[in-house]
């Protein structure tokens, strides 16, 4: 590989247009090319790239710059990371000793990426070294996962307990770093252990092909059946789709994506040669994920489980996809079966046919509410209600009109009445949507759980949060809001209302009291760590200045704090342990 040492050299090497095309569908407009802006919502293209200079500019949101700036914006990464992404795309090695724009955060992220790629290698090796009679090999053959799929998707196995742990330490990584990468977990007694145990491991890659997290399917019937890496600095579940890095080209070529829910669904399709698919990682679909798909195609076929949960997940996904201007269809597969089972039951050929003949979203909702045959008045009303919200999301007037006609035909309700209803729904939806798209709400998962607990009707959740020391609540990013909720003050501030709506809509849910206690524990620990660091720094400074009196005071405060810490943490552990034993 060529070795490049300056950003200028690197930029001279790559063709920016090729890089833009990785992310956007550009159309020619004179010597410029245009696309719908990836950074703001729009119906007509105001995002331009100048083919000669390689610079971009959006007339809508006024973002602009060179290709590195573009990568920074679209990948939400640092300058340094954007440079290395660009180098990877150009197939060159880029290194320089010091960079002014490198940040501590960027370095930590690099460490996490290194830990993840080391773990990936370990998981893969464990799978290929596993004996033919091992649980993991048996599982793979039972589920008819092809050898090609195993190698193309880099599937792995969590391996013998403790092995990854010692490998990581041997390579010079700290336990807490490995925990923040999501491959180790800190236990309640402060001990560390491997996060994935006895699981088939699905590495999750970003669009550049870097490992950012893992999913694991239990081999020994443990709960949960599927386990994902916790949210980390590089793993943001709601901004990723599983498999998209492998399938994006095929999706673009076929101009269609088959969207499924889980890893196994994806694997099942991929193994059988259906390669224009992606999976939503088992969370409900987010606007971020929908806009990711839109980079490659306008056509989405939803293939979710056809049980009650799957159907309602589809209903939730519909308005999100429609709001991105995507055309959505729903494939009808045998009732009660997930895509994996279905493809086995009816065969790949028939399965493909069903995808070809999938229902429009209107037909799907109709099917849902009429149970496939006839409408009672009550069913008709529920149907209208369900559809109205979706049609309200469709911005294209022609499409909208077509759906309105179909809706009026199907129900026999006058079009003008339906339009009126939809307009009302439309205003409600656009407000909600604006809230969902607010990306500035970077609220840590643990904090979101605290807010959810305060909003919850469950007394034990509420009690837990109210028993937290006030200083800790006051140290949260959302402290003003949290304190208002604690004190029962009415919330009228617009920003706080938006935060509430955001948290309410977010995908992090309290999974039982232990989960909430875990969040409180780590918030408390963070708080104490910060305080201790502050005091230590102050102590150093006082000593440096020769202010012995002050140093003495701080020292005493620090020692008593550490003593208290120990007590606090012990108490919390005790509490956690007790509630675990309940
Ligand atoms: Zn824009």
mmCIF file of C-alpha atoms in Angstrom, residues 165-363:
data_model
loop_
_atom_site.group_PDB
_atom_site.id
_atom_site.type_symbol
_atom_site.label_atom_id
_atom_site.label_comp_id
_atom_site.label_asym_id
_atom_site.label_seq_id
_atom_site.Cartn_x
_atom_site.Cartn_y
_atom_site.Cartn_z
ATOM 1 C CA UNK A 165 -10.733 -11.744 28.141
ATOM 2 C CA UNK A 166 -7.128 -12.831 28.555
ATOM 3 C CA UNK A 167 -6.336 -12.188 24.896
ATOM 4 C CA UNK A 168 -7.496 -8.575 25.210
ATOM 5 C CA UNK A 169 -5.475 -7.991 28.354
ATOM 6 C CA UNK A 170 -2.429 -9.600 26.771
ATOM 7 C CA UNK A 171 -2.740 -7.160 23.885
ATOM 8 C CA UNK A 172 -2.529 -4.280 26.341
ATOM 9 C CA UNK A 173 -6.162 -3.210 26.563
ATOM 10 C CA UNK A 174 -7.635 -2.227 29.910
ATOM 11 C CA UNK A 175 -10.712 -3.975 31.279
ATOM 12 C CA UNK A 176 -12.744 -0.779 31.427
ATOM 13 C CA UNK A 177 -11.835 0.040 27.827
ATOM 14 C CA UNK A 178 -13.026 -3.382 26.754
ATOM 15 C CA UNK A 179 -16.242 -2.802 28.693
ATOM 16 C CA UNK A 180 -16.787 0.516 26.925
ATOM 17 C CA UNK A 181 -16.274 -1.304 23.619
ATOM 18 C CA UNK A 182 -19.029 -3.687 24.716
ATOM 19 C CA UNK A 183 -17.102 -6.960 24.692
ATOM 20 C CA UNK A 184 -16.609 -7.142 28.434
ATOM 21 C CA UNK A 185 -19.157 -6.275 31.080
ATOM 22 C CA UNK A 186 -18.640 -4.931 34.556
ATOM 23 C CA UNK A 187 -20.481 -7.075 37.033
ATOM 24 C CA UNK A 188 -22.273 -5.988 40.145
ATOM 25 C CA UNK A 189 -19.362 -6.893 42.372
ATOM 26 C CA UNK A 190 -17.017 -4.803 40.245
ATOM 27 C CA UNK A 191 -15.665 -7.872 38.485
ATOM 28 C CA UNK A 192 -15.452 -8.108 34.701
ATOM 29 C CA UNK A 193 -16.668 -10.892 32.484
ATOM 30 C CA UNK A 194 -17.236 -11.557 28.794
ATOM 31 C CA UNK A 195 -20.458 -10.099 27.449
ATOM 32 C CA UNK A 196 -21.171 -12.889 24.966
ATOM 33 C CA UNK A 197 -21.146 -16.412 26.307
ATOM 34 C CA UNK A 198 -22.157 -19.548 24.408
ATOM 35 C CA UNK A 199 -23.493 -17.507 21.514
ATOM 36 C CA UNK A 200 -23.283 -17.502 17.749
ATOM 37 C CA UNK A 201 -21.837 -14.064 17.059
ATOM 38 C CA UNK A 202 -22.953 -11.721 14.291
ATOM 39 C CA UNK A 203 -20.490 -8.891 13.808
ATOM 40 C CA UNK A 204 -22.184 -5.597 12.998
ATOM 41 C CA UNK A 205 -20.325 -3.349 10.584
ATOM 42 C CA UNK A 206 -20.743 0.264 9.638
ATOM 43 C CA UNK A 207 -20.942 1.242 5.991
ATOM 44 C CA UNK A 208 -17.153 1.454 5.794
ATOM 45 C CA UNK A 209 -16.905 -2.150 6.889
ATOM 46 C CA UNK A 210 -15.544 -1.403 10.359
ATOM 47 C CA UNK A 211 -16.789 -3.610 13.176
ATOM 48 C CA UNK A 212 -18.849 -1.431 15.500
ATOM 49 C CA UNK A 213 -20.644 -4.027 17.592
ATOM 50 C CA UNK A 214 -21.915 -7.569 17.808
ATOM 51 C CA UNK A 215 -25.144 -9.472 18.100
ATOM 52 C CA UNK A 216 -25.263 -12.901 19.689
ATOM 53 C CA UNK A 217 -27.765 -15.749 19.396
ATOM 54 C CA UNK A 218 -27.774 -18.049 22.398
ATOM 55 C CA UNK A 219 -26.861 -21.677 21.795
ATOM 56 C CA UNK A 220 -28.002 -22.926 25.195
ATOM 57 C CA UNK A 221 -31.494 -21.448 25.475
ATOM 58 C CA UNK A 222 -30.492 -18.460 27.581
ATOM 59 C CA UNK A 223 -32.524 -15.258 27.806
ATOM 60 C CA UNK A 224 -32.495 -13.040 25.895
ATOM 61 C CA UNK A 225 -32.377 -15.176 22.801
ATOM 62 C CA UNK A 226 -30.628 -12.384 20.910
ATOM 63 C CA UNK A 227 -28.242 -10.060 22.665
ATOM 64 C CA UNK A 228 -26.796 -6.871 21.173
ATOM 65 C CA UNK A 229 -23.779 -4.858 22.199
ATOM 66 C CA UNK A 230 -24.921 -2.040 24.498
ATOM 67 C CA UNK A 231 -24.849 1.443 22.995
ATOM 68 C CA UNK A 232 -21.225 2.568 22.893
ATOM 69 C CA UNK A 233 -19.306 5.502 21.428
ATOM 70 C CA UNK A 234 -19.270 3.691 18.082
ATOM 71 C CA UNK A 235 -22.379 1.523 18.282
ATOM 72 C CA UNK A 236 -25.612 3.418 17.824
ATOM 73 C CA UNK A 237 -28.282 0.891 17.132
ATOM 74 C CA UNK A 238 -30.816 3.358 15.854
ATOM 75 C CA UNK A 239 -28.412 4.613 13.209
ATOM 76 C CA UNK A 240 -27.430 1.210 11.821
ATOM 77 C CA UNK A 241 -28.964 -1.517 9.755
ATOM 78 C CA UNK A 242 -27.553 -5.002 9.984
ATOM 79 C CA UNK A 243 -26.012 -6.291 6.760
ATOM 80 C CA UNK A 244 -26.320 -3.073 4.795
ATOM 81 C CA UNK A 245 -22.548 -2.867 4.293
ATOM 82 C CA UNK A 246 -22.696 -6.222 2.467
ATOM 83 C CA UNK A 247 -25.858 -5.611 0.511
ATOM 84 C CA UNK A 248 -25.882 -1.907 -0.390
ATOM 85 C CA UNK A 249 -24.584 -2.497 -3.924
ATOM 86 C CA UNK A 250 -27.126 -5.217 -4.597
ATOM 87 C CA UNK A 251 -29.887 -2.983 -3.196
ATOM 88 C CA UNK A 252 -28.854 -0.196 -5.518
ATOM 89 C CA UNK A 253 -28.698 -2.593 -8.470
ATOM 90 C CA UNK A 254 -32.112 -4.146 -7.784
ATOM 91 C CA UNK A 255 -33.495 -0.763 -6.744
ATOM 92 C CA UNK A 256 -35.292 -2.493 -3.926
ATOM 93 C CA UNK A 257 -34.573 -3.483 -0.361
ATOM 94 C CA UNK A 258 -36.161 -6.299 1.584
ATOM 95 C CA UNK A 259 -36.310 -5.118 5.156
ATOM 96 C CA UNK A 260 -36.459 -7.791 7.854
ATOM 97 C CA UNK A 261 -36.321 -7.638 11.644
ATOM 98 C CA UNK A 262 -33.642 -9.974 12.872
ATOM 99 C CA UNK A 263 -30.225 -11.437 12.177
ATOM 100 C CA UNK A 264 -31.560 -14.897 11.443
ATOM 101 C CA UNK A 265 -34.105 -13.521 8.988
ATOM 102 C CA UNK A 266 -31.340 -11.710 7.186
ATOM 103 C CA UNK A 267 -29.076 -14.724 7.266
ATOM 104 C CA UNK A 268 -31.766 -16.960 5.947
ATOM 105 C CA UNK A 269 -32.326 -14.753 2.904
ATOM 106 C CA UNK A 270 -28.636 -14.079 2.358
ATOM 107 C CA UNK A 271 -27.779 -17.784 2.579
ATOM 108 C CA UNK A 272 -30.306 -18.524 -0.124
ATOM 109 C CA UNK A 273 -28.993 -15.927 -2.494
ATOM 110 C CA UNK A 274 -31.476 -13.117 -1.781
ATOM 111 C CA UNK A 275 -28.909 -10.374 -1.329
ATOM 112 C CA UNK A 276 -30.798 -7.107 -1.457
ATOM 113 C CA UNK A 277 -31.840 -7.196 2.179
ATOM 114 C CA UNK A 278 -31.124 -5.483 5.493
ATOM 115 C CA UNK A 279 -32.266 -6.009 9.088
ATOM 116 C CA UNK A 280 -33.385 -3.445 11.611
ATOM 117 C CA UNK A 281 -31.532 -5.046 14.549
ATOM 118 C CA UNK A 282 -34.647 -5.965 16.423
ATOM 119 C CA UNK A 283 -35.574 -2.440 17.476
ATOM 120 C CA UNK A 284 -38.471 -0.540 16.058
ATOM 121 C CA UNK A 285 -37.436 1.225 12.895
ATOM 122 C CA UNK A 286 -36.051 4.750 13.338
ATOM 123 C CA UNK A 287 -36.083 7.742 10.956
ATOM 124 C CA UNK A 288 -32.277 7.468 10.803
ATOM 125 C CA UNK A 289 -32.478 3.920 9.551
ATOM 126 C CA UNK A 290 -35.098 4.852 6.979
ATOM 127 C CA UNK A 291 -32.939 7.646 5.620
ATOM 128 C CA UNK A 292 -30.005 5.247 5.429
ATOM 129 C CA UNK A 293 -32.042 3.044 3.108
ATOM 130 C CA UNK A 294 -33.027 5.975 1.000
ATOM 131 C CA UNK A 295 -29.404 6.449 -0.034
ATOM 132 C CA UNK A 296 -29.687 3.268 -2.082
ATOM 133 C CA UNK A 297 -33.289 2.884 -3.176
ATOM 134 C CA UNK A 298 -36.811 4.241 -2.975
ATOM 135 C CA UNK A 299 -38.455 0.840 -2.770
ATOM 136 C CA UNK A 300 -38.872 -1.027 0.471
ATOM 137 C CA UNK A 301 -40.539 -4.386 0.950
ATOM 138 C CA UNK A 302 -41.262 -5.115 4.595
ATOM 139 C CA UNK A 303 -40.951 -8.750 5.546
ATOM 140 C CA UNK A 304 -41.554 -8.908 9.272
ATOM 141 C CA UNK A 305 -42.916 -11.737 11.364
ATOM 142 C CA UNK A 306 -46.524 -12.197 10.572
ATOM 143 C CA UNK A 307 -47.593 -12.605 14.166
ATOM 144 C CA UNK A 308 -49.257 -9.897 16.235
ATOM 145 C CA UNK A 309 -45.990 -8.306 17.339
ATOM 146 C CA UNK A 310 -44.588 -8.333 13.820
ATOM 147 C CA UNK A 311 -47.715 -6.795 12.348
ATOM 148 C CA UNK A 312 -47.740 -3.982 14.831
ATOM 149 C CA UNK A 313 -44.024 -3.396 14.233
ATOM 150 C CA UNK A 314 -44.867 -3.035 10.544
ATOM 151 C CA UNK A 315 -47.612 -0.584 11.348
ATOM 152 C CA UNK A 316 -45.126 1.499 13.317
ATOM 153 C CA UNK A 317 -42.532 1.328 10.549
ATOM 154 C CA UNK A 318 -44.910 2.437 7.788
ATOM 155 C CA UNK A 319 -45.261 6.150 8.595
ATOM 156 C CA UNK A 320 -41.511 6.424 9.240
ATOM 157 C CA UNK A 321 -40.673 4.972 5.833
ATOM 158 C CA UNK A 322 -43.392 6.930 4.057
ATOM 159 C CA UNK A 323 -42.184 10.146 5.665
ATOM 160 C CA UNK A 324 -38.821 9.612 3.949
ATOM 161 C CA UNK A 325 -40.639 9.455 0.629
ATOM 162 C CA UNK A 326 -40.049 5.725 0.269
ATOM 163 C CA UNK A 327 -42.481 3.436 -1.509
ATOM 164 C CA UNK A 328 -43.422 0.728 0.916
ATOM 165 C CA UNK A 329 -44.836 -2.691 0.229
ATOM 166 C CA UNK A 330 -45.580 -5.537 2.570
ATOM 167 C CA UNK A 331 -44.953 -9.167 1.689
ATOM 168 C CA UNK A 332 -47.554 -11.642 2.841
ATOM 169 C CA UNK A 333 -45.919 -14.722 4.196
ATOM 170 C CA UNK A 334 -47.667 -17.566 5.973
ATOM 171 C CA UNK A 335 -49.366 -16.477 9.165
ATOM 172 C CA UNK A 336 -47.381 -16.833 12.358
ATOM 173 C CA UNK A 337 -44.097 -17.603 10.613
ATOM 174 C CA UNK A 338 -40.995 -15.487 10.599
ATOM 175 C CA UNK A 339 -39.121 -15.042 7.309
ATOM 176 C CA UNK A 340 -36.630 -17.703 8.294
ATOM 177 C CA UNK A 341 -39.272 -20.361 8.896
ATOM 178 C CA UNK A 342 -41.325 -19.236 5.953
ATOM 179 C CA UNK A 343 -38.551 -19.501 3.434
ATOM 180 C CA UNK A 344 -37.906 -23.024 4.636
ATOM 181 C CA UNK A 345 -41.583 -23.937 4.553
ATOM 182 C CA UNK A 346 -42.500 -22.595 1.118
ATOM 183 C CA UNK A 347 -39.124 -22.639 -0.610
ATOM 184 C CA UNK A 348 -36.980 -19.825 -1.933
ATOM 185 C CA UNK A 349 -38.766 -19.626 -5.293
ATOM 186 C CA UNK A 350 -42.258 -19.221 -3.852
ATOM 187 C CA UNK A 351 -40.843 -16.809 -1.327
ATOM 188 C CA UNK A 352 -39.391 -14.643 -4.064
ATOM 189 C CA UNK A 353 -42.772 -14.690 -5.796
ATOM 190 C CA UNK A 354 -44.519 -13.459 -2.676
ATOM 191 C CA UNK A 355 -42.072 -10.607 -2.481
ATOM 192 C CA UNK A 356 -42.759 -9.774 -6.110
ATOM 193 C CA UNK A 357 -46.474 -9.785 -5.389
ATOM 194 C CA UNK A 358 -46.289 -7.888 -2.136
ATOM 195 C CA UNK A 359 -49.149 -5.641 -1.052
ATOM 196 C CA UNK A 360 -49.113 -1.883 -1.147
ATOM 197 C CA UNK A 361 -49.197 -0.466 2.337
ATOM 198 C CA UNK A 362 -52.846 0.441 1.847
ATOM 199 C CA UNK A 363 -53.730 -3.100 0.879
#
